[in-house]
XYZ file of N, CA, C and O in Angstrom:
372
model
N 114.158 78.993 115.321
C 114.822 79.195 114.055
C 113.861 79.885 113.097
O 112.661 79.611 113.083
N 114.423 80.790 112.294
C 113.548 81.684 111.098
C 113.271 80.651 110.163
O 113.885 79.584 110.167
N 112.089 81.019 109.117
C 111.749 80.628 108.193
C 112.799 79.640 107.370
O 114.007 79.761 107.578
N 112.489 79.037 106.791
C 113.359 77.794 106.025
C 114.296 79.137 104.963
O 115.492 79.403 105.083
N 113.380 79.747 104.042
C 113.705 80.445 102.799
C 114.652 81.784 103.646
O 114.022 82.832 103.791
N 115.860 81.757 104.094
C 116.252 82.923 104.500
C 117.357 83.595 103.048
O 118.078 83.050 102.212
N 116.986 84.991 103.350
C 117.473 85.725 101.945
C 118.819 86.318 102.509
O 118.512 87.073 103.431
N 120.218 86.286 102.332
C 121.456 86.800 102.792
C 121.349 88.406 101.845
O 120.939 88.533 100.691
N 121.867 89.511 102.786
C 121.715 90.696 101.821
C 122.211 90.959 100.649
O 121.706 91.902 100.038
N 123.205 90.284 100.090
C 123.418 90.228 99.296
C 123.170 89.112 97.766
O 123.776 89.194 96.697
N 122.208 88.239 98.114
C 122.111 87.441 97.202
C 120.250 87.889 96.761
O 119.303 88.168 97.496
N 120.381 87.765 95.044
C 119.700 88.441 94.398
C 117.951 87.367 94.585
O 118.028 86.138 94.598
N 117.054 87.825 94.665
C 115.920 87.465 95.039
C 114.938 88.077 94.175
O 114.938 89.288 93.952
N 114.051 87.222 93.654
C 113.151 87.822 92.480
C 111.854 87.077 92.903
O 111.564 85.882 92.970
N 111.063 88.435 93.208
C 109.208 87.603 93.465
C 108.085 88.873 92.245
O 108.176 90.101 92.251
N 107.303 88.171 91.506
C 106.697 88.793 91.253
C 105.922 89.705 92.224
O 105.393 90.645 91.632
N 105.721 89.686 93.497
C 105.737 90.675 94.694
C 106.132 91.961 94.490
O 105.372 92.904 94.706
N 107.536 92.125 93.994
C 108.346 92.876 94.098
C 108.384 93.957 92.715
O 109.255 94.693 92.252
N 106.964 93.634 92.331
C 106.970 94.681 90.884
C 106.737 96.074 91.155
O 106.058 96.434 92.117
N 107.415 97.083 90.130
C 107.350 98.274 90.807
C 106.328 99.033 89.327
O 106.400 100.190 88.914
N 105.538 98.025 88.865
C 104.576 98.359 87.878
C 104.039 99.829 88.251
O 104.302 100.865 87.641
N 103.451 99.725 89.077
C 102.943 101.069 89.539
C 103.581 102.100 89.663
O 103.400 103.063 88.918
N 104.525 102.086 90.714
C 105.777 103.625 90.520
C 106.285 103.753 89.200
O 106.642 104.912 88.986
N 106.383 103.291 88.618
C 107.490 103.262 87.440
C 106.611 103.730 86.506
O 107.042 104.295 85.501
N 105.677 103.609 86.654
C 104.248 103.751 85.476
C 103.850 105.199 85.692
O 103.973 106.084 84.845
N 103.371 105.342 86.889
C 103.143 107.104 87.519
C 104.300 108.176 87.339
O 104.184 109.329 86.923
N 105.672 107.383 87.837
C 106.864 108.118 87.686
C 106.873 108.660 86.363
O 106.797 109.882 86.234
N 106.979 107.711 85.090
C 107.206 107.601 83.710
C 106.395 109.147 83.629
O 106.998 110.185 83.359
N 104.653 109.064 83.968
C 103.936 110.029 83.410
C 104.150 111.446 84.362
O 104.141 112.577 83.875
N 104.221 111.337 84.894
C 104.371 112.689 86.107
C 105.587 113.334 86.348
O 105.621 114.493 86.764
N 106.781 112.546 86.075
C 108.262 113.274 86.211
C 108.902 112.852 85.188
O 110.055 112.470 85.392
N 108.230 112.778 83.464
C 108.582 112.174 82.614
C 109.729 112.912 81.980
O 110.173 112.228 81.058
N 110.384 114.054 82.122
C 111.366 114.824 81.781
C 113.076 114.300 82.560
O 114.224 114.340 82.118
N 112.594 113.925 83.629
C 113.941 113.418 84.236
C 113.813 112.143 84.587
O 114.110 111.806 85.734
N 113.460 111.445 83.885
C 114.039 110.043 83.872
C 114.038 109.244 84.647
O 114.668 108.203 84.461
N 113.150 109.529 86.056
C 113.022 108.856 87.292
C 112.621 107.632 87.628
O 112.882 106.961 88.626
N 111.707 107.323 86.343
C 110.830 105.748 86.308
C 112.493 104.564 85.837
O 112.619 103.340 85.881
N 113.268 105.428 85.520
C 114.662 104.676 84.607
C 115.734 103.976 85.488
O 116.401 102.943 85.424
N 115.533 105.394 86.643
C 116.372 105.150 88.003
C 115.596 104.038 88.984
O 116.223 103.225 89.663
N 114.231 104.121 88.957
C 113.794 103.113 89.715
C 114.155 102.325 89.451
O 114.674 101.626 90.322
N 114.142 101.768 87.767
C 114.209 100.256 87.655
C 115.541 99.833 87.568
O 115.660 98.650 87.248
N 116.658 100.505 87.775
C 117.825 100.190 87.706
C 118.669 100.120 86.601
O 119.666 99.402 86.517
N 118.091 101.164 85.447
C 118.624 101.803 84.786
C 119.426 102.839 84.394
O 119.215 103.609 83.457
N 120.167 102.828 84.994
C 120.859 103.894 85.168
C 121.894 104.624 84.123
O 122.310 105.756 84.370
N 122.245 103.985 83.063
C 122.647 104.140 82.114
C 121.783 104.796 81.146
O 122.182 105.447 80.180
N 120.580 104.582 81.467
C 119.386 104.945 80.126
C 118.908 106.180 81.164
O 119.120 107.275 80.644
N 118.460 106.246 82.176
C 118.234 107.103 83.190
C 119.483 108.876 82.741
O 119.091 110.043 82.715
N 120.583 108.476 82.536
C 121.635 109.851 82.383
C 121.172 110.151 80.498
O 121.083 111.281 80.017
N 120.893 108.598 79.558
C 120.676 109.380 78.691
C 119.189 109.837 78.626
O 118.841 110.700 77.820
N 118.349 109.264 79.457
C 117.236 110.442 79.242
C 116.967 111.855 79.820
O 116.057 112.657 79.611
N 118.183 111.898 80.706
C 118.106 113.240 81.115
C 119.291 114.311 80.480
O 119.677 115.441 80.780
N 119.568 113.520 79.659
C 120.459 114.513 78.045
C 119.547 114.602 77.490
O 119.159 115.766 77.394
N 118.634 113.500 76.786
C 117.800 113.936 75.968
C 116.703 115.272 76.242
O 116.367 116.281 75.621
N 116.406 114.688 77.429
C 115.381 116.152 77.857
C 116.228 117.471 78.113
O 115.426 118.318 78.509
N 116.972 117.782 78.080
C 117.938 118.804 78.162
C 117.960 119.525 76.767
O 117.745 120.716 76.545
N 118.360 118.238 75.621
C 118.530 119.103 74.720
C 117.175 119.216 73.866
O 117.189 119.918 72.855
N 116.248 118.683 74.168
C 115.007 118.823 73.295
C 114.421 119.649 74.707
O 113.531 118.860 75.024
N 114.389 120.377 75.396
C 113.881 121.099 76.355
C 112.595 120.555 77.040
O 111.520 121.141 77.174
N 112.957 119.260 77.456
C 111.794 118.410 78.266
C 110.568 118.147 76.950
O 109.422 118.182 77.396
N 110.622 118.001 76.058
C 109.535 118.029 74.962
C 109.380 116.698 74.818
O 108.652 116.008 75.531
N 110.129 116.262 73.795
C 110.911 114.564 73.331
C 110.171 113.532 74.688
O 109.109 112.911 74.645
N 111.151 113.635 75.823
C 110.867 112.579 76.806
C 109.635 113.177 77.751
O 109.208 112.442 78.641
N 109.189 114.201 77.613
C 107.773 114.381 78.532
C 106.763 113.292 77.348
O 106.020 112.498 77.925
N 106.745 113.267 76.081
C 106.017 112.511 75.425
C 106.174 111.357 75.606
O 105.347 110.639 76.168
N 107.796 110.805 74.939
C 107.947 109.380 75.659
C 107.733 108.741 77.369
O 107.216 107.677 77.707
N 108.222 109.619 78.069
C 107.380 109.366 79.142
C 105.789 108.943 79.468
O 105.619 107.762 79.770
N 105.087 109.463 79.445
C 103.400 109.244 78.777
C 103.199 108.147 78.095
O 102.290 107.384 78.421
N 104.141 107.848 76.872
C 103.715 106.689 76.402
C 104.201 105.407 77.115
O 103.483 104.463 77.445
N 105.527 105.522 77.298
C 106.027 104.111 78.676
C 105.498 104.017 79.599
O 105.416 102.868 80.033
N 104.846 105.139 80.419
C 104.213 105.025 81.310
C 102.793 104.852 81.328
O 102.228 104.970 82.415
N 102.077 104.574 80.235
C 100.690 103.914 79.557
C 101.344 102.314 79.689
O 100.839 101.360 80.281
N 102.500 102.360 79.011
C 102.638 100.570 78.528
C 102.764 100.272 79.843
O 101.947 99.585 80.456
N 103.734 100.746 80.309
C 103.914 99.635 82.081
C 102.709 99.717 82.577
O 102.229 98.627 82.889
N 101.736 101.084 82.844
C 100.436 100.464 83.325
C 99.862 99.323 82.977
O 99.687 98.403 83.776
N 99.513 99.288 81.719
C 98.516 98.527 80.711
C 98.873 97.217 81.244
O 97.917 96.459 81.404
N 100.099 96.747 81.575
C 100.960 95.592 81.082
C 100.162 94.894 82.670
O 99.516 95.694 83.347
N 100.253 93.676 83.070
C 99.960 93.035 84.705
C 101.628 92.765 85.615
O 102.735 92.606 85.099
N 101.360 92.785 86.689
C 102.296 92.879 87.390
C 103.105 91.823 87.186
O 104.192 92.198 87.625
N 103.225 90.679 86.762
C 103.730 89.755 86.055
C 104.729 89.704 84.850
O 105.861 89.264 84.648
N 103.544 90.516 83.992
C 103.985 90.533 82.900
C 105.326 91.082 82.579
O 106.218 90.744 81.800
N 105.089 92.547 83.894
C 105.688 94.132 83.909
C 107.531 93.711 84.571
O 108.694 94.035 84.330
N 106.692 92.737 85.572
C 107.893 91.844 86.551
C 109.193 91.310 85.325
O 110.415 91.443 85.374
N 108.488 90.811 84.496
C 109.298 89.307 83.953
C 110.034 90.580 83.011
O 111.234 90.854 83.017
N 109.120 91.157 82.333
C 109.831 91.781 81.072
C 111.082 93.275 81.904
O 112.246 93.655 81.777
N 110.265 93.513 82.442
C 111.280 95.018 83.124
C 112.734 94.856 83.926
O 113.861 95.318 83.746
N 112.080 93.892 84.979
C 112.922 93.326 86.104
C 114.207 92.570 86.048
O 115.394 92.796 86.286
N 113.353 91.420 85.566
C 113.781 90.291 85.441
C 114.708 90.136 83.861
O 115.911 89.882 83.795
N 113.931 90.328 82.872
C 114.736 90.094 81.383
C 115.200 91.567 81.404
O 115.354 91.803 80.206
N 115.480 92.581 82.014
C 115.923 94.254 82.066
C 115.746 94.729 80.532
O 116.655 95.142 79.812
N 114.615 94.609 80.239
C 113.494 95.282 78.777
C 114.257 96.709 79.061
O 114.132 97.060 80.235
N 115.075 97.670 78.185
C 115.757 98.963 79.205
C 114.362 99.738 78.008
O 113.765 100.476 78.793
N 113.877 99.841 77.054
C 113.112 100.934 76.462
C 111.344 100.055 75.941
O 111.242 99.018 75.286
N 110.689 100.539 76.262
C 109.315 100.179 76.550
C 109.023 99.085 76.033
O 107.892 98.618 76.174
C-alpha cells in the first residue's frame, strides 16, 4: 500500500515546497511586458490586464512594474512568498 497521505488529482494540496518564488520573481524581471509571472501564479485575470496595460503604454509601465514585483517576490522567503502569493492569492505585489 502507498504512503498514508495520498493526494486524489483533483483535491487542492498546499506545501510550502511548492513555492514558485523563484520563477515568478525571474519571470516578473525578464518577460516583465507580458505578464507571465501573473499566469504562473494563477492569475489570470490580472495576467490579460497586464498585457493591455503593456500594449497601451508600449511595454514601458509594466517592464518597470515588472522589476519592481519581481525584486519583492525575490526579497520575500519561500514561505513568506508561499503564504502571501499562493495561498492568501496577494494578486498585485
Amino acid at each position: 500500500m502507498e504512503n498514508s497521505r495520498h493526494v486524489h488529482w483533483n483535491e487542492a494540496h498546499h506545501h510550502e515546497e511548492d513555492s514558485k518564488r523563484l520563477a515568478a520573481g525571474l519571470l516578473a524581471i525578464v518577460l516583465a511586458p507580458f505578464g507571465v509571472h501573473k499566469f504562473l501564479l494563477g492569475y489570470t485575470k490580472e495576467g490579460i490586464l497586464w498585457l493591455i496595460m503593456s500594449i497601451a503604454t508600449m511595454g514601458i509601465l509594466t517592464g518597470f512594474l515588472g522589476i519592481i514585483e519581481g525584486i519583492v517576490y525575490l526579497s520575500k522567503s519561500d514561505s513568506e512568498f508561499f503564504k502571501t502569493y499562493q495561498v492568501h492569492k496577494r494578486k498585485w505585489f
